[in-house]
Amino acid sequence: MRDTIFALSSGNPPAGVAIVRISGPGVRFGLEILVGHVPTARMATFCDIKDKNQLRLDRGLVLFFAAPNSFTGEDVAELHIHGSRASVSAVLLALNDLDGFRLAEPGEFTRRAFENGKLDLTEIEGLSDLIRAETESQRRQALLQADGALRILYEGWAQRLTHARAMIEAELDFSDEDDIPGSVSDHVWKDMDLLSFEIRQHLDSASAAEIVREGYRIALIGPPNAGKSSLLNYLSKRDVAIVSDVPGTTRDVVEVRLDIAGYLVIVQDTAGLRESTDQIEIEGIRRSLVAAEDADLVLGLRELDGPEYEFPAIGNQRIGITTKIDRLDAPFTGDGDSVGISTKTGAGIEGLLENIANRLGELAPNVALGLPTRARHVDLLGKCVASIEDARTSKLVPIEVRSEFLRQAANSIGMITGVVDVEDLLGVIFSEFCVGK
Ligand SMILES: Nc1nc2c(ncn2[C@@H]2O[C@H](COP(=O)(O)OP(=O)(O)OP(=O)(O)O)[C@@H](O)[C@H]2O)c(=O)[nH]1
Ligand SMILES: [Mg+2]
């Protein structure tokens, strides 16, 4: 018989309440021992919780979910106990004493849910993202995916591929007879053309999804003493990086995670760019350039009236910034199209943040849909499109071969949702979870 697994599913003690979750064939037996009976399914019941020697450990709400109507699809119980270290460990020890019970491995509850067909892989990934979400946009994207936005989309695509193959096979079977109109096959290939277009369009939004999930990367770039570290400290409201008037203060890339307009933004402070003979500084500068290369947005900082400076041509998008505008007696009126700021007075920084928020807002229309959030989705969808294109364009090969290409396309989608054998992937996906999920 399968083990019955248990774990603390809520956060680390101490807390007001802690939730211990139990799943498996031994749940009813465990409840008989711990609370003296199996409570009515889905009804919160206030109970004393005792160990197998009838020693009272705690009291709290107990919930029972009968299979298959539970998160895992097995019998499940939740014990809502006091969230102290001692209460939690007493209850976990008591559970461990029961025959066939053991502590769950990370992600094991979710794995059982997958094995029992409760969730597909994209929903599990959504759940994993939801548990880690730090910002509004991450929460929205993850919730959508956990609710099945991608599953429904991908299952629909897989069905169209299956349908197309069925039509092709039918044509094969009846090809001797003249009563299969050519328009059936026309219809099939038209739909495959459309499907390939839809998937490619969906793939176009992968970078927006990645920015939401992984964060929008901003690199602060510029000559020494431009005020890069001062800006990082100002934005993070902390003394994260060392600020000094010695040029070449920053060497390592220092990063902070901020929430701007509900998006996760990762701001990276970098070493000032200049010619140098110092080995450590040269390495720092190399890292600055890598950060700029990888950034979604580069802020090019230069101090007011500072020496002329030619920015290296790197980075996707860039905003030029003139710093230390507090040194002016008059308001900053502009220097080309650069934005003026001062970390001494805060001047111009509100406007800079709005500028960034607007750029992030341009991603938002996409984010309302289910997007491919992981490299493996993008990878497999790319393979799917390639197979559909092979099927569509290989007009000289036997129709069976074209049908086989469509089978491969459906297979790629099946690997995303997990209906096709993906044993080697499962370990990776479930290891993202903590114990108790
Ligand atoms: N007046 C004024 N001084 C500033 C401002 N921002 C930074 N400074 C000063 O400029 C000097 C350099 O600032 P940093 O933030 O260390 O400059 P950096 O670009 O990180 O320099 P490196 O790390 O050497 O590349 C420090 O003395 C800061 O106090 C500002 O807005 N106004
Ligand atoms: Mg610095």
Short mmCIF file of C-alpha atoms and ligand atoms in Angstrom, two decimals:
data_model
loop_
_atom_site.label_atom_id
_atom_site.label_comp_id
_atom_site.label_asym_id
_atom_site.label_seq_id
_atom_site.Cartn_x
_atom_site.Cartn_y
_atom_site.Cartn_z
CA MET A 1 0.00 0.00 0.00
CA ARG A 2 1.07 3.55 -0.66
CA ASP A 3 2.61 5.53 2.21
CA THR A 4 0.52 8.12 3.91
CA ILE A 5 2.46 11.36 3.83
CA PHE A 6 2.27 14.37 6.13
CA ALA A 7 3.99 17.73 6.47
CA LEU A 8 3.67 21.20 7.86
CA SER A 9 2.04 23.03 4.94
CA SER A 10 1.97 26.53 6.43
CA GLY A 11 4.97 28.81 7.03
CA ASN A 12 7.65 28.43 9.65
CA PRO A 13 6.62 28.61 13.30
CA PRO A 14 5.96 30.56 15.40
CA ALA A 15 2.64 31.67 13.96
CA GLY A 16 -0.96 31.95 15.15
CA VAL A 17 -2.03 28.85 13.33
CA ALA A 18 -0.09 26.06 11.66
CA ILE A 19 -1.62 23.66 9.13
CA VAL A 20 -0.44 20.08 9.01
CA ARG A 21 -1.57 18.28 5.89
CA ILE A 22 -1.92 14.49 5.59
CA SER A 23 -2.63 12.53 2.41
CA GLY A 24 -2.93 8.84 1.59
CA PRO A 25 -4.76 5.64 2.35
CA GLY A 26 -4.06 5.87 6.09
CA VAL A 27 -5.80 9.22 6.65
CA ARG A 28 -9.02 7.78 8.11
CA PHE A 29 -7.09 5.47 10.42
CA GLY A 30 -4.86 8.39 11.48
CA LEU A 31 -7.88 10.56 12.28
CA GLU A 32 -9.46 7.76 14.34
CA ILE A 33 -6.33 7.72 16.50
CA LEU A 34 -5.58 11.45 16.66
CA VAL A 35 -9.07 12.89 17.04
CA GLY A 36 -11.12 9.78 17.89
CA HIS A 37 -13.26 9.79 14.73
CA VAL A 38 -13.32 10.75 11.07
CA PRO A 39 -15.03 14.15 10.88
CA THR A 40 -17.71 14.77 8.25
CA ALA A 41 -16.00 15.55 4.95
CA ARG A 42 -15.52 19.25 4.21
CA MET A 43 -16.85 20.37 7.61
CA ALA A 44 -14.54 22.20 9.98
CA THR A 45 -14.65 20.29 13.27
CA PHE A 46 -13.13 21.49 16.52
CA CYS A 47 -11.25 18.58 18.12
CA ASP A 48 -8.71 17.62 20.73
CA ILE A 49 -5.65 16.12 19.05
CA LYS A 50 -4.01 13.24 20.89
CA ASP A 51 -1.14 10.89 20.21
CA LYS A 52 -1.59 7.12 20.00
CA ASN A 53 -1.23 6.83 23.80
CA GLN A 54 -4.15 9.25 24.15
CA LEU A 55 -1.93 12.03 25.46
CA ARG A 56 -3.49 15.38 24.50
CA LEU A 57 -1.15 17.42 22.26
CA ASP A 58 -3.25 20.37 21.14
CA ARG A 59 -6.74 21.32 20.02
CA GLY A 60 -7.83 22.89 16.78
CA LEU A 61 -9.90 22.65 13.63
CA VAL A 62 -9.73 19.43 11.68
CA LEU A 63 -10.83 19.09 8.06
CA PHE A 64 -11.30 15.86 6.16
CA PHE A 65 -11.54 15.56 2.36
CA ALA A 66 -12.60 12.17 1.03
CA ALA A 67 -10.92 10.85 -2.14
CA PRO A 68 -11.16 11.81 -4.94
CA ASN A 69 -12.42 15.26 -3.94
CA SER A 70 -9.20 16.61 -2.50
CA PHE A 71 -6.07 18.40 -3.63
CA THR A 72 -4.16 15.15 -4.15
CA GLY A 73 -7.13 13.03 -5.19
CA GLU A 74 -6.48 10.79 -2.15
CA ASP A 75 -8.05 11.00 1.31
CA VAL A 76 -6.67 14.20 2.82
CA ALA A 77 -6.86 15.75 6.28
CA GLU A 78 -5.77 19.14 7.55
CA LEU A 79 -5.03 19.80 11.19
CA HIS A 80 -5.19 23.50 12.05
CA ILE A 81 -3.18 23.62 15.25
CA HIS A 82 -1.38 26.28 17.26
CA GLY A 83 1.62 27.54 15.35
CA SER A 84 4.33 27.10 17.97
CA ARG A 85 7.42 25.06 17.32
CA ALA A 86 6.47 22.72 20.18
CA SER A 87 2.87 22.14 19.03
CA VAL A 88 3.94 21.50 15.47
CA SER A 89 6.73 19.13 16.38
CA ALA A 90 4.52 17.21 18.85
CA VAL A 91 1.88 16.63 16.18
CA LEU A 92 4.44 15.71 13.51
CA LEU A 93 6.05 13.22 15.90
CA ALA A 94 2.67 11.69 16.72
CA LEU A 95 1.95 11.24 13.01
CA ASN A 96 5.37 9.74 12.44
CA ASP A 97 4.53 7.10 15.06
CA LEU A 98 1.63 5.77 13.00
CA ASP A 99 2.08 2.71 10.79
CA GLY A 100 2.61 3.56 7.12
CA PHE A 101 3.01 7.29 7.82
CA ARG A 102 6.08 9.29 6.82
CA LEU A 103 7.12 12.91 6.28
CA ALA A 104 6.40 14.11 2.74
CA GLU A 105 9.19 14.98 0.34
CA PRO A 106 9.28 18.45 -1.28
CA GLY A 107 6.41 18.75 -3.75
CA GLU A 108 5.10 15.26 -2.99
CA PHE A 109 1.48 16.34 -2.39
CA THR A 110 1.50 18.09 -5.76
CA ARG A 111 3.10 15.10 -7.41
CA ARG A 112 0.29 12.88 -6.18
CA ALA A 113 -2.21 15.46 -7.50
CA PHE A 114 -0.52 15.18 -10.91
CA GLU A 115 -0.49 11.39 -10.83
CA ASN A 116 -4.17 11.36 -9.98
CA GLY A 117 -4.98 13.70 -12.88
CA LYS A 118 -5.95 16.63 -10.66
CA LEU A 119 -3.52 19.06 -12.30
CA ASP A 120 -1.50 19.08 -15.49
CA LEU A 121 2.12 20.22 -15.57
CA THR A 122 1.37 23.80 -16.57
CA GLU A 123 -1.06 24.15 -13.66
CA ILE A 124 1.59 22.77 -11.33
CA GLU A 125 4.12 25.27 -12.63
CA GLY A 126 1.54 28.02 -12.16
CA LEU A 127 1.03 26.87 -8.58
CA SER A 128 4.77 26.88 -7.97
CA ASP A 129 4.98 30.44 -9.34
CA LEU A 130 1.98 31.50 -7.26
CA ILE A 131 3.64 30.32 -4.07
CA ARG A 132 6.73 32.37 -4.93
CA ALA A 133 4.95 35.44 -6.35
CA GLU A 134 6.33 38.71 -5.00
CA THR A 135 4.42 41.25 -7.10
CA GLU A 136 0.90 41.84 -8.42
CA SER A 137 1.80 40.99 -12.00
CA GLN A 138 3.47 37.74 -10.93
CA ARG A 139 0.44 36.84 -8.83
CA ARG A 140 -1.96 37.49 -11.70
CA GLN A 141 0.09 35.56 -14.24
CA ALA A 142 0.64 32.62 -11.89
CA LEU A 143 -2.99 32.43 -10.79
CA LEU A 144 -4.16 32.37 -14.39
CA GLN A 145 -1.79 29.53 -15.17
CA ALA A 146 -2.65 27.62 -11.98
CA ASP A 147 -6.31 27.95 -12.97
CA GLY A 148 -5.63 26.18 -16.25
CA ALA A 149 -5.30 29.01 -18.80
CA LEU A 150 -2.40 27.25 -20.53
CA ARG A 151 -3.84 23.76 -20.06
CA ILE A 152 -7.06 24.75 -21.83
CA LEU A 153 -5.19 26.50 -24.64
CA TYR A 154 -2.74 23.64 -25.19
CA GLU A 155 -5.35 20.91 -24.91
CA GLY A 156 -7.37 22.74 -27.57
CA TRP A 157 -4.35 22.80 -29.87
CA ALA A 158 -3.61 19.12 -29.25
CA GLN A 159 -7.23 18.29 -30.11
CA ARG A 160 -7.03 20.16 -33.39
CA LEU A 161 -3.92 18.19 -34.31
CA THR A 162 -5.64 14.92 -33.46
CA HIS A 163 -8.68 15.94 -35.46
CA ALA A 164 -6.52 16.81 -38.47
CA ARG A 165 -4.86 13.40 -38.32
CA ALA A 166 -8.20 11.66 -38.06
CA MET A 167 -9.36 13.48 -41.18
CA ILE A 168 -6.19 12.55 -43.05
CA GLU A 169 -6.46 8.91 -42.00
CA ALA A 170 -10.09 8.88 -43.13
CA GLU A 171 -9.06 10.21 -46.48
CA LEU A 172 -6.47 7.44 -46.71
CA ASP A 173 -9.02 4.75 -45.92
CA PHE A 174 -11.47 5.99 -48.47
CA SER A 175 -9.06 7.19 -51.10
CA ASP A 176 -10.20 4.47 -53.51
CA GLU A 177 -13.70 5.75 -53.36
CA ASP A 178 -14.50 9.08 -54.84
CA ASP A 179 -16.85 10.24 -52.17
CA ILE A 180 -14.36 12.05 -49.93
CA PRO A 181 -14.41 15.56 -51.22
CA GLY A 182 -11.04 17.28 -51.64
CA SER A 183 -12.40 20.10 -49.54
CA VAL A 184 -11.94 18.01 -46.37
CA SER A 185 -8.24 17.96 -46.88
CA ASP A 186 -8.25 21.65 -47.83
CA HIS A 187 -10.04 22.36 -44.61
CA VAL A 188 -7.50 20.38 -42.58
CA TRP A 189 -4.51 22.18 -44.04
CA LYS A 190 -6.15 25.56 -43.66
CA ASP A 191 -6.65 24.85 -39.99
CA MET A 192 -3.05 23.70 -39.59
CA ASP A 193 -1.94 26.94 -41.24
CA LEU A 194 -4.02 28.88 -38.73
CA LEU A 195 -2.80 26.78 -35.81
CA SER A 196 0.83 27.36 -36.73
CA PHE A 197 0.10 31.10 -36.85
CA GLU A 198 -1.66 31.05 -33.47
CA ILE A 199 1.22 29.22 -31.80
CA ARG A 200 3.78 31.59 -33.28
CA GLN A 201 1.75 34.55 -32.05
CA HIS A 202 1.57 32.98 -28.59
CA LEU A 203 5.36 32.50 -28.67
CA ASP A 204 5.82 36.21 -29.43
CA SER A 205 4.55 37.02 -25.95
CA ALA A 206 7.08 34.76 -24.22
CA SER A 207 9.42 37.64 -23.46
CA ALA A 208 6.64 39.57 -21.70
CA ALA A 209 5.88 36.49 -19.63
CA GLU A 210 9.53 36.06 -18.78
CA ILE A 211 9.82 39.67 -17.67
CA VAL A 212 6.83 39.25 -15.36
CA ARG A 213 8.11 35.98 -13.95
CA GLU A 214 11.84 36.67 -13.70
CA GLY A 215 11.75 40.44 -13.31
CA TYR A 216 12.52 43.44 -15.51
CA ARG A 217 16.27 44.05 -15.45
CA ILE A 218 17.58 47.59 -15.33
CA ALA A 219 21.33 48.23 -15.44
CA LEU A 220 22.83 51.51 -14.19
CA ILE A 221 25.74 52.31 -16.48
CA GLY A 222 28.09 55.26 -16.72
CA PRO A 223 31.49 56.72 -15.94
CA PRO A 224 32.88 56.65 -12.38
CA ASN A 225 31.27 59.09 -9.94
CA ALA A 226 28.22 59.57 -12.15
CA GLY A 227 26.02 58.76 -9.14
CA LYS A 228 24.99 55.19 -10.03
CA SER A 229 25.33 53.78 -6.52
CA SER A 230 23.59 56.85 -5.09
CA LEU A 231 20.62 56.20 -7.38
CA LEU A 232 20.50 52.52 -6.42
CA ASN A 233 20.45 53.47 -2.73
CA TYR A 234 17.81 56.12 -3.32
CA LEU A 235 15.53 53.69 -5.19
CA SER A 236 15.92 50.90 -2.65
CA LYS A 237 15.65 53.33 0.31
CA ARG A 238 18.64 51.56 1.85
CA ASP A 239 22.40 51.90 1.92
CA VAL A 240 22.97 48.90 -0.31
CA ALA A 241 26.03 50.11 -2.21
CA ILE A 242 29.04 52.10 -1.04
CA VAL A 243 28.94 55.72 -2.21
CA SER A 244 32.10 57.83 -2.25
CA ASP A 245 33.71 60.58 -4.27
CA VAL A 246 36.58 58.24 -5.11
CA PRO A 247 36.10 57.33 -8.77
CA GLY A 248 35.90 53.56 -9.22
CA THR A 249 34.20 52.78 -5.89
CA THR A 250 31.87 50.05 -7.16
CA ARG A 251 33.47 46.85 -8.47
CA ASP A 252 30.92 44.05 -8.11
CA VAL A 253 27.47 44.24 -9.65
CA VAL A 254 25.12 45.06 -6.76
CA GLU A 255 21.45 44.33 -7.34
CA VAL A 256 18.19 45.09 -5.55
CA ARG A 257 14.68 43.82 -6.21
CA LEU A 258 12.02 46.52 -6.34
CA ASP A 259 8.29 46.56 -6.94
CA ILE A 260 7.51 49.21 -9.55
CA ALA A 261 3.86 49.50 -10.62
CA GLY A 262 3.25 45.90 -9.52
CA TYR A 263 6.15 44.47 -11.52
CA LEU A 264 9.29 42.89 -10.15
CA VAL A 265 12.18 45.11 -11.22
CA ILE A 266 15.80 44.13 -10.65
CA VAL A 267 18.08 47.17 -10.60
CA GLN A 268 21.79 46.54 -11.01
CA ASP A 269 24.47 49.00 -9.97
CA THR A 270 27.72 48.47 -11.82
CA ALA A 271 31.35 49.57 -11.86
CA GLY A 272 32.01 52.93 -13.54
CA LEU A 273 33.23 52.56 -17.12
CA ARG A 274 36.69 53.94 -17.87
CA GLU A 275 40.12 52.89 -19.11
CA SER A 276 41.88 51.11 -16.27
CA THR A 277 45.01 49.11 -15.55
CA ASP A 278 43.76 47.75 -12.24
CA GLN A 279 42.94 44.05 -12.74
CA ILE A 280 40.04 44.11 -10.29
CA GLU A 281 38.53 47.20 -11.83
CA ILE A 282 38.90 45.72 -15.32
CA GLU A 283 36.94 42.67 -14.19
CA GLY A 284 34.32 44.98 -12.62
CA ILE A 285 33.96 46.86 -15.91
CA ARG A 286 33.63 43.61 -17.83
CA ARG A 287 30.75 42.67 -15.51
CA SER A 288 29.15 46.09 -16.03
CA LEU A 289 29.06 45.50 -19.76
CA VAL A 290 27.59 42.02 -19.34
CA ALA A 291 24.87 43.44 -17.07
CA ALA A 292 24.08 46.12 -19.66
CA GLU A 293 23.95 43.51 -22.41
CA ASP A 294 21.48 41.35 -20.46
CA ALA A 295 19.31 44.22 -19.24
CA ASP A 296 15.82 45.01 -20.52
CA LEU A 297 16.58 48.68 -19.93
CA VAL A 298 19.87 50.54 -19.54
CA LEU A 299 19.98 53.79 -17.60
CA GLY A 300 23.00 55.68 -18.90
CA LEU A 301 24.09 58.10 -16.13
CA ARG A 302 26.35 61.10 -16.61
CA GLU A 303 26.92 63.90 -14.13
CA LEU A 304 25.90 67.45 -14.88
CA ASP A 305 28.76 69.36 -16.47
CA GLY A 306 30.89 66.24 -16.15
CA PRO A 307 33.49 65.37 -18.77
CA GLU A 308 32.19 64.40 -22.21
CA TYR A 309 31.34 60.74 -22.21
CA GLU A 310 30.57 58.37 -25.06
CA PHE A 311 28.30 55.50 -23.96
CA PRO A 312 29.11 52.10 -25.42
CA ALA A 313 26.35 51.04 -27.81
CA ILE A 314 24.84 48.18 -25.82
CA GLY A 315 21.49 47.28 -24.34
CA ASN A 316 18.02 46.99 -25.78
CA GLN A 317 16.42 50.14 -24.55
CA ARG A 318 18.10 53.07 -22.92
CA ILE A 319 17.30 56.25 -21.05
CA GLY A 320 19.98 58.92 -20.81
CA ILE A 321 20.18 60.51 -17.36
CA THR A 322 21.92 63.67 -16.18
CA THR A 323 22.67 63.41 -12.44
CA LYS A 324 23.37 65.91 -9.64
CA ILE A 325 21.04 68.58 -11.04
CA ASP A 326 20.83 70.05 -7.52
CA ARG A 327 24.07 71.82 -8.43
CA LEU A 328 22.12 74.06 -10.76
CA ASP A 329 20.69 77.29 -9.41
CA ALA A 330 17.86 77.11 -11.94
CA PRO A 331 15.60 74.13 -12.75
CA PHE A 332 17.09 71.57 -15.12
CA THR A 333 15.90 72.35 -18.62
CA GLY A 334 17.37 69.42 -20.40
CA ASP A 335 20.45 68.22 -22.07
CA GLY A 336 19.43 66.65 -25.33
CA ASP A 337 16.72 64.13 -24.47
CA SER A 338 18.19 63.11 -21.14
CA VAL A 339 16.23 63.05 -17.87
CA GLY A 340 17.63 65.20 -15.05
CA ILE A 341 17.74 63.79 -11.51
CA SER A 342 19.22 64.49 -8.11
CA THR A 343 19.51 61.94 -5.35
CA LYS A 344 20.19 64.80 -2.94
CA THR A 345 16.82 66.51 -3.47
CA GLY A 346 14.89 63.70 -5.19
CA ALA A 347 14.24 65.96 -8.18
CA GLY A 348 13.29 64.11 -11.37
CA ILE A 349 13.17 60.64 -9.83
CA GLU A 350 9.38 60.48 -9.65
CA GLY A 351 9.33 61.21 -13.41
CA LEU A 352 11.97 58.56 -14.07
CA LEU A 353 9.91 55.96 -12.20
CA GLU A 354 6.84 56.93 -14.22
CA ASN A 355 8.82 56.50 -17.41
CA ILE A 356 9.81 52.99 -16.28
CA ALA A 357 6.26 52.18 -15.16
CA ASN A 358 4.97 53.17 -18.61
CA ARG A 359 7.40 50.81 -20.28
CA LEU A 360 6.21 48.03 -18.00
CA GLY A 361 2.58 48.99 -18.62
CA GLU A 362 3.11 48.32 -22.32
CA LEU A 363 3.58 44.65 -21.40
CA ALA A 364 0.32 44.55 -19.48
CA PRO A 365 -2.17 43.93 -22.31
CA ASN A 366 -0.37 40.67 -23.05
CA VAL A 367 -0.24 39.57 -19.47
CA ALA A 368 -4.03 39.28 -19.26
CA LEU A 369 -3.76 36.07 -21.33
CA GLY A 370 -2.10 32.79 -20.56
CA LEU A 371 1.48 33.15 -21.76
CA PRO A 372 4.31 30.65 -22.17
CA THR A 373 6.14 31.31 -18.92
CA ARG A 374 8.98 28.79 -19.09
CA ALA A 375 11.83 28.04 -21.40
CA ARG A 376 10.52 24.49 -21.77
CA HIS A 377 7.15 25.79 -23.07
CA VAL A 378 8.91 27.96 -25.63
CA ASP A 379 11.19 25.10 -26.62
CA LEU A 380 8.44 22.54 -27.12
CA LEU A 381 6.07 24.98 -28.83
CA GLY A 382 8.89 25.81 -31.23
CA LYS A 383 9.25 22.09 -31.99
CA CYS A 384 5.49 21.83 -32.42
CA VAL A 385 5.42 24.66 -34.97
CA ALA A 386 8.37 23.12 -36.84
CA SER A 387 6.53 19.78 -37.09
CA ILE A 388 3.32 21.44 -38.30
CA GLU A 389 5.32 23.32 -40.91
CA ASP A 390 6.97 20.06 -41.99
CA ALA A 391 3.54 18.51 -42.41
CA ARG A 392 2.15 21.49 -44.26
CA THR A 393 4.96 21.99 -46.69
CA SER A 394 6.08 18.40 -47.42
CA LYS A 395 3.61 17.99 -50.25
CA LEU A 396 5.65 15.44 -52.16
CA VAL A 397 5.93 12.84 -49.40
CA PRO A 398 3.24 10.21 -48.77
CA ILE A 399 0.33 11.46 -46.73
CA GLU A 400 1.18 8.98 -43.95
CA VAL A 401 4.44 10.86 -43.43
CA ARG A 402 2.64 14.17 -43.22
CA SER A 403 0.29 12.66 -40.67
CA GLU A 404 3.30 11.45 -38.68
CA PHE A 405 4.62 15.04 -38.55
CA LEU A 406 1.32 16.10 -37.03
CA ARG A 407 1.61 13.31 -34.48
CA GLN A 408 5.02 14.68 -33.50
CA ALA A 409 3.53 18.16 -33.18
CA ALA A 410 0.85 16.86 -30.80
CA ASN A 411 3.54 14.97 -28.92
CA SER A 412 5.45 18.20 -28.25
CA ILE A 413 2.32 19.75 -26.76
CA GLY A 414 1.67 16.61 -24.74
CA MET A 415 5.11 16.99 -23.20
CA ILE A 416 4.20 20.50 -22.03
CA THR A 417 1.01 19.40 -20.31
CA GLY A 418 2.42 16.07 -19.15
CA VAL A 419 0.09 13.66 -20.98
CA VAL A 420 3.10 12.31 -22.85
CA ASP A 421 5.75 10.52 -20.82
CA VAL A 422 7.87 13.14 -19.13
CA GLU A 423 9.36 11.14 -16.26
CA ASP A 424 12.75 12.88 -16.45
CA LEU A 425 11.09 16.28 -16.23
CA LEU A 426 9.02 15.54 -13.18
CA GLY A 427 11.93 15.58 -10.76
CA VAL A 428 12.91 19.06 -11.92
CA ILE A 429 9.40 20.47 -11.72
CA PHE A 430 8.47 19.06 -8.32
CA SER A 431 11.77 19.97 -6.73
CA GLU A 432 10.71 23.62 -7.09
CA PHE A 433 8.20 23.04 -4.32
CA CYS A 434 8.80 23.18 -0.61
CA VAL A 435 7.88 20.36 1.76
CA GLY A 436 4.15 20.50 2.47
CA LYS A 437 3.03 21.41 -1.04
N1 LIG B 1 25.39 66.98 -5.34
C1 LIG B 1 25.13 65.70 -5.62
N2 LIG B 1 26.09 64.78 -5.42
C2 LIG B 1 25.81 63.48 -5.72
C3 LIG B 1 24.55 63.09 -6.23
N3 LIG B 1 24.57 61.76 -6.44
C4 LIG B 1 25.78 61.33 -6.08
N4 LIG B 1 26.55 62.36 -5.63
C5 LIG B 1 27.94 62.29 -5.16
O1 LIG B 1 28.76 61.85 -6.21
C6 LIG B 1 29.82 61.01 -5.72
C7 LIG B 1 29.83 59.70 -6.47
O2 LIG B 1 28.62 59.01 -6.22
P1 LIG B 1 28.46 57.45 -6.41
O3 LIG B 1 27.03 57.15 -6.26
O4 LIG B 1 29.42 56.71 -5.56
O5 LIG B 1 28.90 57.32 -7.93
P2 LIG B 1 29.09 56.00 -8.80
O6 LIG B 1 28.56 56.29 -10.17
O7 LIG B 1 28.50 54.83 -8.12
O8 LIG B 1 30.66 55.88 -8.88
P3 LIG B 1 31.58 54.57 -9.09
O9 LIG B 1 31.07 53.48 -8.21
O10 LIG B 1 32.92 55.05 -8.70
O11 LIG B 1 31.50 54.23 -10.54
C8 LIG B 1 29.55 60.86 -4.24
O12 LIG B 1 30.39 61.75 -3.55
C9 LIG B 1 28.09 61.25 -4.09
O13 LIG B 1 27.79 61.78 -2.81
C10 LIG B 1 23.54 64.12 -6.41
O14 LIG B 1 22.42 63.88 -6.85
N5 LIG B 1 23.90 65.39 -6.10
MG MG B 2 29.27 53.11 -7.49
#
